[in-house]
Amino acid sequence: MPERIRFGLIGLGRHGLRYAAHLLDPNPFAALTAVCRQDVQRGQEFAHTHNLQYFQNPRDLIHHAQVDAVILVIPPEAVLPLALETIHAQKPLIIEKPLSTNSPQAKEIVEAARAHHVPLMTAQTLRLDPLIQQMKQSGGEVGAWKYLVLTQRLESRPLENPKTHSLDKGDLLHIGVHLIDLVRYLTDQEVRKVRCELDQRSSQEPEGKALISVVTHMGLSCLLDISRVSPTRVTRAEIIGGRGQLIGDWTKRELSLLTPDHPPKIESLPPTQTIPLVISGFVRALQENRPMPITGTDGLRAVEIVDACYESAEKDQWVYLNPPSI
C-alpha cells in the first residue's frame, strides 16, 4: 500500500460530498482521485472543478489503476454487488453505515473480505466522536451500570428521495443503526434479545419512530428512542449507575456527571467532524497493517440487531439473537 492512499468515492449525494470535501483538503496521507455519481452532468462538473477522474460506471472506478481504496456512500440496498466487486479487486474498502440492507448481505460482504484478506471498515461514525469516546472512558465514575438510555430524535422532514431508503425500512435502519452500534460499543457486550415497537409516519413512508428495549448477554437493559416526528433535535446517551448518572449530548456538545455528593459536573466539548476521523483511522490501519478501528464485523452485528428489531415489531414479541458466528 502506498504511503499516500488514493481514494475512489462512489456516491456524491449530500453525505458523499462531505467525504469528498475532507478528502480534497491537503493531506500527505490521503487524496481523492476519482468519483462516481449517477447524475452525469453534476458528476462531470464536480470532477472537472477538482481535477478528478469521473466515472459513470462504478465498476470502472473500482478497477482504475489510480484508485488504491474505495469508499461507498450509497443506499444500502446497492452496496452488496459493488462491495464484492471491490473486494475481488483486492482494494481496501470503507462502507458508510449501515453495512447493508439486511444481515445475510452484510454477512456475505464480511465473509468475502475475510476470505480475500481485504481490509474493510464500517463507517459507524458516532462511535468516533470524542464525546462518545470520553463517555466510554468515564463510565466507571457512576458505579455499576443499572441501565443505558440512548436517544436520537431528529427533525421531521418529508422523504426527499425514496430511492435513498430501502423499500420497506426507514429510520430504524438509517439513523437507528448508530444507537444500536453504540449499545455494543459503550457496554462491550453483545445483544441477547430485543423488543421493538415501530410507527410509520404515513401509509406511503416507512417507519419514523422506533422504541426499542435491548438486553445484553450480561443482563444489562438498554432503552433506545429513535424518531423523526418532531421539528426539534435531541441526541443523548445516558448511563444510569449506582453512584450517579453520566449524560452525553452530542448535539449540545456537553458531557454531564451527576452524583449525589457534588454539584453537577458539566464539560463542554468542541464541535467535531467525524468523517476525517474515519478517513484517518482507515489510513493509519492500512499503513500500520492492523485491524480497522470499526470493523466489518461491527457493521454486521449492528445490521443483525436491526433485523431482529424488525422481526420483533412484526411478531410483537421478544426476539433472541444467536451468539456471534464471525
Coordinates of C-alpha atoms in Angstrom, one line a residue:
M1 CA 0.0 0.0 0.0
P2 CA 1.5 3.4 -1.0
E3 CA 2.3 6.0 1.7
R4 CA -0.4 8.3 0.2
I5 CA -3.7 6.4 -0.3
R6 CA -5.6 7.4 -3.4
F7 CA -9.3 7.1 -2.9
G8 CA -12.1 6.5 -5.3
L9 CA -15.5 7.7 -4.0
I10 CA -18.7 6.1 -5.2
G11 CA -21.7 8.3 -4.2
L12 CA -21.8 12.1 -4.3
G13 CA -25.0 12.8 -2.6
R14 CA -25.3 15.0 0.5
H15 CA -23.2 12.7 2.7
G16 CA -20.8 11.7 -0.1
L17 CA -20.0 15.3 -0.7
R18 CA -18.9 15.5 2.9
Y19 CA -16.4 12.8 2.3
A20 CA -15.2 14.5 -0.9
A21 CA -14.7 17.8 0.9
H22 CA -12.5 16.3 3.5
L23 CA -10.5 14.2 1.0
L24 CA -9.9 17.3 -1.1
D25 CA -8.3 19.1 1.9
P26 CA -4.4 18.9 1.6
N27 CA -3.3 15.7 3.3
P28 CA 0.0 13.9 3.0
F29 CA -1.6 10.5 3.6
A30 CA -4.8 10.6 1.6
A31 CA -6.1 12.1 -1.7
L32 CA -9.3 11.9 -3.7
T33 CA -8.5 10.9 -7.3
A34 CA -11.8 9.6 -8.7
V35 CA -15.5 9.9 -8.2
C36 CA -18.7 8.2 -9.4
R37 CA -22.1 9.8 -9.5
Q38 CA -25.3 8.7 -11.3
D39 CA -26.1 12.3 -12.3
V40 CA -23.6 12.5 -15.1
Q41 CA -23.7 16.3 -15.5
R42 CA -23.2 17.0 -11.9
G43 CA -20.6 14.3 -11.6
Q44 CA -18.6 15.6 -14.5
E45 CA -18.8 19.2 -13.3
F46 CA -17.5 18.2 -9.8
A47 CA -14.7 16.1 -11.3
H48 CA -13.7 18.9 -13.7
T49 CA -13.8 21.6 -10.9
H50 CA -11.5 19.5 -8.7
N51 CA -9.3 17.9 -11.3
L52 CA -10.6 14.4 -10.7
Q53 CA -11.4 11.4 -12.8
Y54 CA -15.1 10.9 -13.3
F55 CA -16.8 7.5 -13.9
Q56 CA -20.4 6.9 -14.7
N57 CA -19.9 3.2 -14.2
P58 CA -18.8 2.4 -10.6
R59 CA -17.0 -0.8 -11.6
D60 CA -14.7 1.3 -13.9
L61 CA -13.8 3.4 -10.9
I62 CA -13.1 0.3 -8.7
H63 CA -10.7 -1.2 -11.3
H64 CA -9.0 2.1 -12.2
A65 CA -5.2 2.0 -11.7
Q66 CA -5.1 5.3 -9.9
V67 CA -7.5 4.1 -7.1
D68 CA -5.9 2.3 -4.1
A69 CA -9.0 2.2 -1.9
V70 CA -12.8 2.7 -2.3
I71 CA -15.4 4.4 -0.3
L72 CA -19.1 3.5 -0.8
V73 CA -21.6 6.2 0.2
I74 CA -24.7 4.8 -1.5
P75 CA -28.1 3.4 -0.5
P76 CA -27.6 0.2 1.5
E77 CA -29.6 -1.9 -1.0
A78 CA -27.0 -1.0 -3.7
V79 CA -23.9 -1.9 -1.6
L80 CA -23.6 -5.7 -2.0
P81 CA -22.5 -6.0 -5.6
L82 CA -20.1 -3.1 -5.5
A83 CA -18.6 -4.2 -2.2
L84 CA -18.0 -7.6 -3.6
E85 CA -16.5 -6.1 -6.8
T86 CA -14.1 -4.0 -4.7
I87 CA -13.1 -7.0 -2.6
H88 CA -12.5 -9.2 -5.6
A89 CA -10.3 -6.3 -7.0
Q90 CA -8.3 -6.6 -3.8
K91 CA -8.9 -2.9 -2.8
P92 CA -9.5 -1.8 0.8
L93 CA -13.0 -0.6 1.4
I94 CA -14.9 1.9 3.6
I95 CA -18.7 1.4 3.6
E96 CA -20.8 4.2 5.1
K97 CA -23.3 2.8 7.6
P98 CA -25.4 0.7 7.5
L99 CA -23.1 -2.0 6.1
S100 CA -26.0 -3.4 4.0
T101 CA -29.8 -3.5 4.0
N102 CA -30.0 -6.9 5.8
S103 CA -27.8 -9.3 7.7
P104 CA -27.4 -12.0 5.1
Q105 CA -26.0 -9.4 2.7
A106 CA -23.8 -7.9 5.4
K107 CA -22.5 -11.3 6.3
E108 CA -21.7 -12.1 2.7
I109 CA -19.6 -8.9 2.5
V110 CA -17.7 -9.6 5.7
E111 CA -17.0 -13.2 4.8
A112 CA -15.8 -12.2 1.3
A113 CA -13.5 -9.5 2.8
R114 CA -12.1 -12.1 5.2
A115 CA -11.6 -14.8 2.6
H116 CA -9.8 -12.4 0.3
H117 CA -7.8 -10.7 3.1
V118 CA -9.2 -7.2 2.1
P119 CA -9.4 -4.6 4.8
L120 CA -13.0 -3.5 5.5
M121 CA -14.2 -0.6 7.6
T122 CA -17.8 0.2 8.5
A123 CA -18.3 4.0 9.0
Q124 CA -20.3 3.9 12.2
T125 CA -19.1 7.4 12.7
L126 CA -20.8 8.2 16.0
R127 CA -18.5 5.9 18.0
L128 CA -15.5 8.0 16.8
D129 CA -17.0 11.2 18.3
P130 CA -14.6 12.3 21.1
L131 CA -17.7 12.9 23.4
I132 CA -18.8 9.3 23.0
Q133 CA -15.2 8.0 23.5
Q134 CA -14.8 10.1 26.6
M135 CA -18.2 8.8 27.9
K136 CA -17.0 5.3 27.4
Q137 CA -13.8 6.0 29.3
S138 CA -15.7 7.8 32.2
G139 CA -18.5 5.2 32.6
G140 CA -17.0 3.7 35.7
E141 CA -17.5 7.0 37.6
V142 CA -21.2 6.2 38.1
G143 CA -20.6 2.8 39.6
A144 CA -22.2 -0.4 38.5
W145 CA -24.5 0.4 35.5
K146 CA -28.2 -0.2 36.1
Y147 CA -29.3 0.6 32.6
L148 CA -28.5 2.6 29.5
V149 CA -30.7 5.1 27.5
L150 CA -29.9 6.2 24.0
T151 CA -31.9 8.9 22.2
Q152 CA -31.7 10.0 18.6
R153 CA -34.7 12.3 17.7
L154 CA -34.0 14.1 14.5
E155 CA -36.1 16.7 12.8
S156 CA -39.1 15.5 10.9
R157 CA -39.0 16.0 7.1
P158 CA -40.6 14.5 4.0
L159 CA -38.8 11.6 2.4
E160 CA -36.8 13.6 -0.1
N161 CA -35.9 10.7 -2.4
P162 CA -37.5 7.2 -1.9
K163 CA -34.5 5.7 -3.7
T164 CA -32.3 6.6 -0.8
H165 CA -34.2 4.3 1.5
S166 CA -34.7 0.6 1.5
L167 CA -38.2 -0.1 0.2
D168 CA -39.6 -1.4 3.5
K169 CA -37.1 0.0 6.0
G170 CA -36.9 3.6 7.4
D171 CA -35.3 5.4 10.3
L172 CA -34.6 2.4 12.4
L173 CA -32.1 1.2 9.7
H174 CA -30.9 4.5 8.5
I175 CA -30.4 6.5 11.7
G176 CA -31.2 4.0 14.5
V177 CA -28.2 1.8 13.4
H178 CA -26.0 4.5 15.1
L179 CA -27.6 3.8 18.5
I180 CA -27.7 0.1 18.1
D181 CA -24.0 0.1 17.4
L182 CA -23.5 2.3 20.5
V183 CA -25.0 -0.4 22.7
R184 CA -22.2 -2.7 21.8
Y185 CA -19.5 0.0 21.8
L186 CA -20.4 1.6 25.2
T187 CA -21.2 -1.7 27.1
D188 CA -18.6 -4.0 25.4
Q189 CA -21.4 -6.6 25.5
E190 CA -23.3 -8.5 22.8
V191 CA -27.0 -8.2 22.5
R192 CA -29.1 -11.2 23.7
K193 CA -32.6 -10.1 22.9
V194 CA -34.7 -7.1 21.6
R195 CA -38.3 -5.9 21.8
C196 CA -39.3 -3.2 19.3
E197 CA -42.3 -1.1 18.5
L198 CA -42.5 0.8 15.2
D199 CA -44.7 3.6 13.9
Q200 CA -45.0 4.7 10.3
R201 CA -45.0 8.4 9.5
S202 CA -47.6 7.8 6.8
S203 CA -49.0 5.0 4.7
Q204 CA -46.6 5.9 1.9
E205 CA -43.5 6.0 4.0
P206 CA -41.6 3.5 6.2
E207 CA -41.3 3.9 9.9
G208 CA -40.4 7.2 11.5
K209 CA -40.3 6.1 15.1
A210 CA -38.8 3.1 16.9
L211 CA -38.9 2.4 20.6
I212 CA -36.6 -0.5 21.5
S213 CA -35.8 -2.5 24.6
V214 CA -32.4 -4.3 24.4
V215 CA -31.0 -6.8 26.9
T216 CA -27.3 -7.7 26.6
H217 CA -25.8 -11.1 27.2
M218 CA -24.8 -10.0 30.7
G219 CA -28.3 -8.8 31.6
L220 CA -27.9 -5.0 31.1
S221 CA -31.1 -3.3 30.0
C222 CA -30.9 -0.6 27.3
L223 CA -33.7 1.7 26.0
L224 CA -33.5 3.2 22.6
D225 CA -35.7 6.1 21.3
I226 CA -35.3 6.8 17.6
S227 CA -37.6 9.1 15.7
R228 CA -38.3 11.8 13.1
V229 CA -41.6 13.1 14.4
S230 CA -40.7 16.4 16.0
P231 CA -39.4 19.7 14.5
T232 CA -36.6 19.7 17.0
R233 CA -33.5 17.6 17.7
V234 CA -32.4 15.6 20.8
T235 CA -29.4 13.3 20.7
R236 CA -28.2 11.9 24.0
A237 CA -26.7 8.9 25.7
E238 CA -27.4 8.3 29.4
I239 CA -25.6 5.9 31.7
I240 CA -27.6 5.3 34.9
G241 CA -25.4 3.8 37.6
G242 CA -25.5 3.1 41.3
R243 CA -23.4 6.1 42.2
G244 CA -24.8 8.6 39.7
Q245 CA -25.6 9.4 36.1
L246 CA -23.4 10.3 33.1
I247 CA -25.2 12.1 30.2
G248 CA -23.6 12.9 26.9
D249 CA -25.3 15.2 24.4
W250 CA -23.5 15.2 21.0
T251 CA -25.7 18.0 19.6
K252 CA -25.1 20.4 22.5
R253 CA -21.6 19.0 22.9
E254 CA -22.0 18.6 26.7
L255 CA -20.9 15.7 29.0
S256 CA -22.6 15.9 32.4
L257 CA -21.8 13.9 35.5
L258 CA -24.5 13.8 38.2
T259 CA -23.7 12.5 41.6
P260 CA -25.5 13.0 45.0
D261 CA -22.5 14.4 46.9
H262 CA -21.2 17.0 44.4
P263 CA -22.7 19.7 42.1
P264 CA -23.3 18.6 38.5
K265 CA -20.0 18.5 36.6
I266 CA -20.7 19.7 33.1
E267 CA -17.9 19.7 30.4
S268 CA -18.3 21.4 27.1
L269 CA -16.6 19.8 24.1
P270 CA -15.8 21.5 20.8
P271 CA -17.7 20.6 17.6
T272 CA -16.3 17.6 15.9
Q273 CA -16.5 16.3 12.4
T274 CA -16.3 12.5 12.4
I275 CA -15.7 11.8 8.7
P276 CA -12.0 13.0 8.9
L277 CA -11.6 10.6 11.8
V278 CA -13.0 7.7 9.7
I279 CA -10.5 8.5 6.9
S280 CA -7.5 9.0 9.2
G281 CA -8.3 5.8 11.2
F282 CA -8.7 3.8 8.0
V283 CA -5.4 5.1 6.5
R284 CA -3.4 4.5 9.7
A285 CA -4.8 1.0 10.0
L286 CA -3.6 0.3 6.4
Q287 CA -0.2 1.8 6.9
E288 CA 0.4 0.0 10.2
N289 CA -1.2 -3.3 9.0
R290 CA -3.5 -3.5 11.9
P291 CA -7.3 -4.1 12.3
M292 CA -9.7 -1.3 11.3
P293 CA -10.9 0.9 14.2
I294 CA -14.5 -0.1 13.2
T295 CA -14.6 -3.5 11.5
G296 CA -16.9 -5.1 9.0
T297 CA -17.9 -7.4 11.8
D298 CA -19.1 -4.4 13.9
G299 CA -21.2 -3.3 10.9
L300 CA -22.6 -6.8 10.6
R301 CA -23.6 -7.0 14.3
A302 CA -25.5 -3.7 14.0
V303 CA -27.4 -4.9 11.0
E304 CA -28.2 -8.3 12.7
I305 CA -29.7 -6.4 15.6
V306 CA -31.7 -4.1 13.3
D307 CA -33.1 -7.2 11.6
A308 CA -34.1 -8.6 15.0
C309 CA -35.9 -5.4 15.8
Y310 CA -37.9 -5.5 12.6
E311 CA -38.8 -9.1 13.4
S312 CA -39.8 -8.2 16.9
A313 CA -42.1 -5.4 15.7
E314 CA -43.7 -7.7 13.1
K315 CA -44.3 -10.5 15.7
D316 CA -44.9 -8.3 18.7
Q317 CA -42.6 -10.3 20.9
W318 CA -39.1 -10.6 22.2
V319 CA -36.6 -11.8 19.6
Y320 CA -33.4 -13.6 20.7
L321 CA -30.2 -13.2 18.8
N322 CA -27.8 -16.1 18.1
P323 CA -24.3 -15.8 19.6
P324 CA -21.8 -14.2 17.1
S325 CA -20.6 -16.6 14.5
I326 CA -17.9 -14.3 12.9

